[in-house]
Structure formats: C-alpha cells, structure tokens
Short mmCIF file of C-alpha atoms and ligand atoms in Angstrom, two decimals:
data_model
loop_
_atom_site.label_atom_id
_atom_site.label_comp_id
_atom_site.label_asym_id
_atom_site.label_seq_id
_atom_site.Cartn_x
_atom_site.Cartn_y
_atom_site.Cartn_z
CA MET G 1 -43.99 -98.93 180.01
CA ARG G 2 -46.97 -96.61 180.24
CA ARG G 3 -47.87 -94.43 177.26
CA LYS G 4 -46.91 -90.77 177.67
CA ILE G 5 -49.52 -88.60 175.98
CA VAL G 6 -50.19 -84.93 175.41
CA ALA G 7 -53.65 -84.37 173.93
CA GLY G 8 -55.04 -81.02 172.82
CA ASN G 9 -58.77 -80.50 173.26
CA TRP G 10 -59.74 -77.75 170.85
CA LYS G 11 -63.34 -77.73 172.12
CA MET G 12 -65.76 -75.60 170.02
CA ASN G 13 -62.99 -73.50 168.49
CA TYR G 14 -61.83 -73.02 164.90
CA GLY G 15 -63.58 -73.52 161.58
CA LEU G 16 -61.99 -75.23 158.61
CA ILE G 17 -59.55 -72.49 157.60
CA GLN G 18 -58.22 -71.96 161.12
CA THR G 19 -57.99 -75.71 161.65
CA GLU G 20 -55.97 -75.99 158.46
CA SER G 21 -53.62 -73.17 159.57
CA LEU G 22 -53.09 -74.61 163.03
CA ILE G 23 -52.26 -78.02 161.57
CA VAL G 24 -49.74 -76.42 159.19
CA GLU G 25 -48.13 -74.75 162.24
CA LEU G 26 -48.20 -77.97 164.27
CA LYS G 27 -46.44 -79.85 161.49
CA LYS G 28 -43.58 -77.32 161.59
CA GLN G 29 -42.93 -78.02 165.27
CA THR G 30 -40.37 -80.59 166.28
CA LYS G 31 -40.88 -83.07 169.05
CA SER G 32 -38.03 -83.80 171.40
CA SER G 33 -39.94 -86.06 173.78
CA ASP G 34 -41.38 -89.58 173.65
CA ALA G 35 -44.89 -88.27 174.20
CA GLU G 36 -47.64 -89.29 171.80
CA VAL G 37 -49.31 -86.19 170.42
CA MET G 38 -53.09 -86.05 169.93
CA ILE G 39 -55.39 -83.26 168.79
CA ALA G 40 -59.18 -83.12 169.10
CA PRO G 41 -60.72 -80.67 166.62
CA THR G 42 -64.47 -80.30 166.35
CA PHE G 43 -66.48 -83.00 164.52
CA THR G 44 -66.84 -81.09 161.24
CA ASN G 45 -63.06 -80.83 160.89
CA LEU G 46 -62.07 -84.35 161.93
CA TRP G 47 -61.84 -85.79 158.44
CA HIS G 48 -59.83 -82.87 157.14
CA ALA G 49 -57.51 -82.99 160.16
CA PHE G 50 -57.11 -86.75 159.78
CA GLU G 51 -56.12 -86.39 156.13
CA ALA G 52 -53.84 -83.43 156.82
CA THR G 53 -51.86 -85.25 159.53
CA ARG G 54 -51.72 -88.66 157.79
CA ARG G 55 -47.95 -88.89 157.49
CA HIS G 56 -47.20 -87.07 160.73
CA ASP G 57 -46.82 -88.15 164.28
CA ILE G 58 -50.10 -86.55 165.35
CA GLU G 59 -53.21 -88.58 166.15
CA VAL G 60 -56.55 -86.92 165.47
CA ILE G 61 -59.13 -87.83 168.09
CA ALA G 62 -62.78 -86.94 168.78
CA GLN G 63 -64.19 -84.89 171.66
CA ASN G 64 -67.29 -87.02 172.25
CA MET G 65 -69.60 -89.68 170.82
CA HIS G 66 -73.03 -91.15 171.50
CA PHE G 67 -73.57 -94.46 173.30
CA ALA G 68 -75.91 -95.92 170.68
CA GLN G 69 -74.46 -97.67 167.65
CA GLN G 70 -76.88 -95.85 165.33
CA GLY G 71 -80.47 -94.69 165.10
CA ALA G 72 -82.83 -91.84 165.82
CA TYR G 73 -80.53 -89.53 167.81
CA THR G 74 -80.67 -86.28 165.86
CA GLY G 75 -77.45 -84.31 166.00
CA GLU G 76 -75.34 -87.09 167.49
CA ILE G 77 -72.24 -88.93 166.24
CA SER G 78 -71.63 -92.66 166.70
CA ALA G 79 -68.48 -94.67 167.31
CA GLY G 80 -68.95 -96.35 163.92
CA MET G 81 -69.02 -92.95 162.20
CA LEU G 82 -65.77 -91.97 163.88
CA LYS G 83 -64.16 -95.28 162.97
CA SER G 84 -65.34 -94.91 159.38
CA ILE G 85 -63.10 -91.86 158.95
CA GLY G 86 -60.14 -93.41 160.75
CA ILE G 87 -60.64 -92.00 164.26
CA GLN G 88 -59.45 -94.47 166.89
CA THR G 89 -59.61 -92.44 170.11
CA VAL G 90 -62.35 -90.38 171.74
CA ILE G 91 -62.50 -88.14 174.80
CA LEU G 92 -65.40 -89.07 177.11
CA GLY G 93 -66.80 -87.43 180.22
CA HIS G 94 -65.20 -84.02 179.90
CA SER G 95 -66.46 -81.79 182.71
CA GLU G 96 -68.09 -79.45 180.18
CA ARG G 97 -70.11 -82.39 178.82
CA ARG G 98 -71.05 -83.37 182.37
CA ALA G 99 -71.99 -79.79 183.35
CA TYR G 100 -73.75 -78.51 180.20
CA PHE G 101 -75.11 -81.70 178.66
CA ASN G 102 -76.03 -83.63 181.79
CA GLU G 103 -73.67 -86.52 181.14
CA THR G 104 -73.92 -88.83 184.10
CA ASP G 105 -71.58 -91.62 185.19
CA GLU G 106 -74.26 -94.09 184.04
CA ALA G 107 -74.42 -92.60 180.53
CA LEU G 108 -70.63 -92.57 180.44
CA ALA G 109 -70.49 -96.25 181.40
CA LYS G 110 -72.65 -96.94 178.33
CA LYS G 111 -70.37 -94.85 176.12
CA ILE G 112 -67.35 -96.74 177.43
CA ASN G 113 -69.06 -100.04 176.55
CA THR G 114 -69.86 -98.78 173.06
CA GLY G 115 -66.28 -97.65 172.58
CA LEU G 116 -65.02 -101.09 173.58
CA GLU G 117 -67.50 -102.82 171.26
CA ASN G 118 -66.05 -100.71 168.47
CA ASP G 119 -62.46 -101.41 169.49
CA MET G 120 -61.82 -97.75 170.26
CA ASP G 121 -59.46 -96.15 172.76
CA MET G 122 -60.94 -93.67 175.21
CA ILE G 123 -59.65 -90.78 177.29
CA PHE G 124 -62.00 -90.88 180.26
CA CYS G 125 -62.18 -87.54 182.13
CA PHE G 126 -63.26 -86.93 185.68
CA GLY G 127 -62.45 -84.59 188.57
CA GLU G 128 -63.88 -82.78 191.54
CA GLU G 129 -65.47 -79.32 191.73
CA LEU G 130 -64.06 -76.54 193.89
CA ALA G 131 -66.66 -77.11 196.62
CA ASP G 132 -65.63 -80.78 196.83
CA ARG G 133 -61.98 -79.84 197.29
CA LYS G 134 -62.79 -77.14 199.85
CA ALA G 135 -64.75 -79.73 201.81
CA GLY G 136 -61.90 -82.25 201.52
CA ASN G 137 -64.08 -84.61 199.48
CA GLN G 138 -61.99 -84.74 196.32
CA GLU G 139 -60.89 -88.35 196.72
CA ALA G 140 -64.42 -89.60 197.45
CA VAL G 141 -65.78 -87.79 194.38
CA VAL G 142 -63.07 -89.08 192.06
CA GLU G 143 -63.37 -92.59 193.44
CA SER G 144 -67.11 -92.69 192.78
CA GLN G 145 -66.72 -91.26 189.24
CA ILE G 146 -64.20 -94.00 188.43
CA LYS G 147 -66.16 -96.79 190.08
CA ASN G 148 -69.51 -95.81 188.52
CA ALA G 149 -68.22 -95.52 184.98
CA LEU G 150 -65.48 -98.14 184.84
CA PHE G 151 -65.68 -100.80 187.54
CA HIS G 152 -68.06 -103.01 185.58
CA LEU G 153 -65.24 -103.63 183.07
CA GLU G 154 -62.98 -106.67 182.79
CA ALA G 155 -59.29 -106.00 183.46
CA ASP G 156 -58.48 -106.48 179.79
CA ALA G 157 -60.58 -103.44 178.84
CA PHE G 158 -58.06 -101.13 180.49
CA LYS G 159 -55.77 -101.58 177.47
CA HIS G 160 -58.23 -99.21 175.79
CA ILE G 161 -58.63 -96.71 178.62
CA ILE G 162 -56.58 -93.60 179.31
CA LEU G 163 -57.61 -91.64 182.39
CA ALA G 164 -57.59 -87.84 182.62
CA TYR G 165 -57.83 -86.27 186.05
CA GLU G 166 -59.20 -82.77 185.51
CA PRO G 167 -60.16 -80.85 188.63
CA VAL G 168 -63.06 -78.69 187.45
CA TRP G 169 -61.77 -75.66 189.35
CA ALA G 170 -58.59 -75.72 187.26
CA ILE G 171 -60.15 -75.97 183.79
CA GLY G 172 -59.88 -72.78 181.79
CA THR G 173 -59.43 -70.76 184.98
CA GLY G 174 -55.67 -70.20 184.98
CA GLU G 175 -55.71 -71.95 188.36
CA THR G 176 -53.61 -75.14 188.32
CA ALA G 177 -53.39 -77.96 190.79
CA THR G 178 -49.90 -77.85 192.29
CA PRO G 179 -47.63 -80.65 191.08
CA GLU G 180 -47.99 -82.15 194.57
CA GLN G 181 -51.81 -82.04 194.43
CA ALA G 182 -51.72 -83.68 190.99
CA GLN G 183 -49.31 -86.40 192.14
CA GLU G 184 -51.32 -87.07 195.29
CA MET G 185 -54.52 -87.55 193.29
CA HIS G 186 -52.89 -89.60 190.53
CA ALA G 187 -51.40 -91.94 193.14
CA PHE G 188 -54.84 -92.24 194.73
CA ILE G 189 -56.39 -93.06 191.33
CA ARG G 190 -53.80 -95.78 190.76
CA LYS G 191 -54.47 -97.17 194.24
CA THR G 192 -58.21 -97.21 193.48
CA LEU G 193 -57.58 -99.15 190.26
CA ALA G 194 -55.23 -101.55 192.07
CA SER G 195 -57.87 -102.29 194.73
CA LYS G 196 -60.10 -103.86 192.07
CA TYR G 197 -57.80 -104.92 189.23
CA GLY G 198 -54.43 -105.45 190.93
CA GLN G 199 -51.15 -103.58 190.78
CA LYS G 200 -50.18 -104.73 187.28
CA VAL G 201 -53.26 -103.23 185.64
CA ALA G 202 -53.03 -100.09 187.79
CA GLU G 203 -49.41 -99.56 186.76
CA SER G 204 -50.24 -100.02 183.08
CA VAL G 205 -52.91 -97.31 182.77
CA SER G 206 -51.81 -93.83 181.69
CA ILE G 207 -53.20 -91.02 183.83
CA LEU G 208 -53.13 -87.54 182.29
CA TYR G 209 -53.52 -84.29 184.20
CA GLY G 210 -55.71 -81.50 182.80
CA GLY G 211 -56.38 -78.02 184.11
CA SER G 212 -54.57 -74.88 182.93
CA VAL G 213 -51.39 -76.67 181.89
CA LYS G 214 -49.18 -74.06 180.19
CA PRO G 215 -45.60 -73.98 178.88
CA ASN G 216 -44.44 -72.46 182.18
CA ASN G 217 -45.88 -75.11 184.50
CA ALA G 218 -45.92 -78.29 182.38
CA LYS G 219 -42.43 -79.52 183.22
CA GLU G 220 -43.00 -79.52 186.97
CA ILE G 221 -46.37 -81.25 186.69
CA PHE G 222 -45.08 -83.87 184.24
CA SER G 223 -42.07 -84.59 186.43
CA LYS G 224 -44.32 -86.33 188.96
CA PRO G 225 -44.09 -90.13 188.80
CA ASP G 226 -47.81 -90.85 188.40
CA VAL G 227 -48.49 -88.08 185.87
CA ASP G 228 -48.21 -89.57 182.38
CA GLY G 229 -48.97 -86.47 180.34
CA GLY G 230 -51.69 -83.90 179.93
CA LEU G 231 -55.03 -83.02 178.43
CA ILE G 232 -54.61 -79.44 177.29
CA GLY G 233 -57.39 -76.96 176.50
CA GLY G 234 -56.52 -73.29 175.95
CA ALA G 235 -52.79 -73.78 175.38
CA SER G 236 -53.42 -76.37 172.63
CA LEU G 237 -54.83 -73.65 170.35
CA LYS G 238 -51.35 -72.22 169.67
CA ALA G 239 -48.85 -74.55 168.01
CA GLU G 240 -45.84 -73.12 169.79
CA ASP G 241 -47.37 -73.35 173.27
CA PHE G 242 -48.75 -76.82 172.62
CA PHE G 243 -45.38 -78.17 171.50
CA ALA G 244 -43.61 -76.45 174.39
CA ILE G 245 -45.90 -78.56 176.60
CA VAL G 246 -45.29 -81.73 174.53
CA ASN G 247 -41.55 -81.17 174.87
CA ALA G 248 -41.85 -80.65 178.63
CA ILE G 249 -42.31 -84.41 179.07
C1 PEP Y 1 -59.67 -79.07 179.30
O1 PEP Y 1 -60.64 -78.48 178.88
O2 PEP Y 1 -59.61 -80.31 179.26
C2 PEP Y 1 -58.59 -78.27 179.87
C3 PEP Y 1 -57.69 -78.87 180.59
O3 PEP Y 1 -58.64 -76.92 179.59
P1 PEP Y 1 -57.52 -75.83 180.02
O4 PEP Y 1 -56.16 -76.41 179.68
O5 PEP Y 1 -57.84 -74.63 179.19
O6 PEP Y 1 -57.68 -75.61 181.47
#
C-alpha cells in the first residue's frame, strides 16, 4: 500500500518561540486518519522541532539541502548535517527554490543522488507555470521535470522518493487545481513512471498534491485515487487548519 502523507512546508516563517508554540498546538490535535504527518520548519529550528516531537507521530523534515557532501559552500546545509540531527526526509525542487535560487533539473538530479547516498527520503517537487497550462503544455513540462531529475535512477531508488505535483499557479495564490485536474495529472505522472520502471514501481510511489490546499477543499482533492496526500504551505502554519487537512484523508 502506498504511504499517505500530509507534509507542512513552513517556508521562511516562524522563529524559535513561534515554532515552539505551533508544535505545542500540533501536539494537542488528534489524528483520525492513516496519514503520516510531516512538518518542515526552517533550518535553525529543525533540532528543536525534532526534540520537541520525539515521542509524537510527527516527522520533522527539511526544506532543502546542498548536493555536495561537505566543503566550501558558505551558507549551505548538507545531507550529513541533516542526518546528524536525526532528519531523514528533505523537500527538494520546490518551485520557490527553482524560481528564486535558480535550481535546475540538473542540480536537482545531483541533490537526489546525494540524498540517496545518505540514505535519505526525498519529497521531489515539480509542476507547470500558468503559461504552460494556458498553452496546454502542462504534461510535457511535468514529464521533462521528472525525466531530467529522476530517470537516471535505478528502480530501487524509488523507495526513497515521494513526488509532489505542485502547479506553480496554485501555490500561495488561493487558486487550486480542481480535483479532476489533480487526478488527471497524477495519473499522467504514474503513467510516465510506469513507462520507464513498470507498473509495480509506478503504483508504489506516493504522489502528493500541493497548491492552496485548505480545510474546505482537502477532502475532495484527497478522494481522488492517484492523490496520496498533500504538501501544504499557508494552511500548515495553523495547527487546527493543518490537522483538518490531515484528517481529510
Ligand atoms: C507550497 O508552498 O508547497 C504550497 C503548496 O503552498 P500553499 O499551500 O500555500 O499554496
């Protein structure tokens, strides 16, 4: 059975005190679904968040990492550093990293390799821009993002990969893909994986949807057969909203 996951990407929000408060609130919430719950605070709060959630069903994950194992990369964080504080999972290729920090598919392929060398799990994000969708090119764009960053891998590597389809036009905009648009794309992604790795691998990979998922639309989106959960931005910053989304699975 595929993993069902709801992951909160806190982005560059919340210092230590607010992180502490949000975790206290999260720990008060009860989970009525089988979904795995993940939160991604900023780097400086990872260790605190990891310690604070130790005996709870919440996995603390990172928002990014560098592709090099170590060295002269001022300001960067390595996979080994994340592992050294107990972090097992990292988000890679978020559209904000691609847009503001020039992360290319090629650089992301290197990060994926580094993650695998360090036995990490990765949430690999991708998705088309509004102009791509308007031109009807969304499938071609998504296919090339997946192929460029992942198709050099052996089938076995997909045990460590979670995919997150995040149409850029839906991130932080209040605009959501319809459940039908999400299902259509997720089915296409699975077909793309199957074309190279076979149906068994394609069926085993969890594909999350991200883009303005809120308590009022989560249930419908998650009800689609190829949607295995969500990557949540804005709504993950409030414990009640985040758990309403977790419980929508
Ligand atoms: C995201 O940044 O991954 C995201 C999905 O953000 P939001 O939920 O705010 O659209």
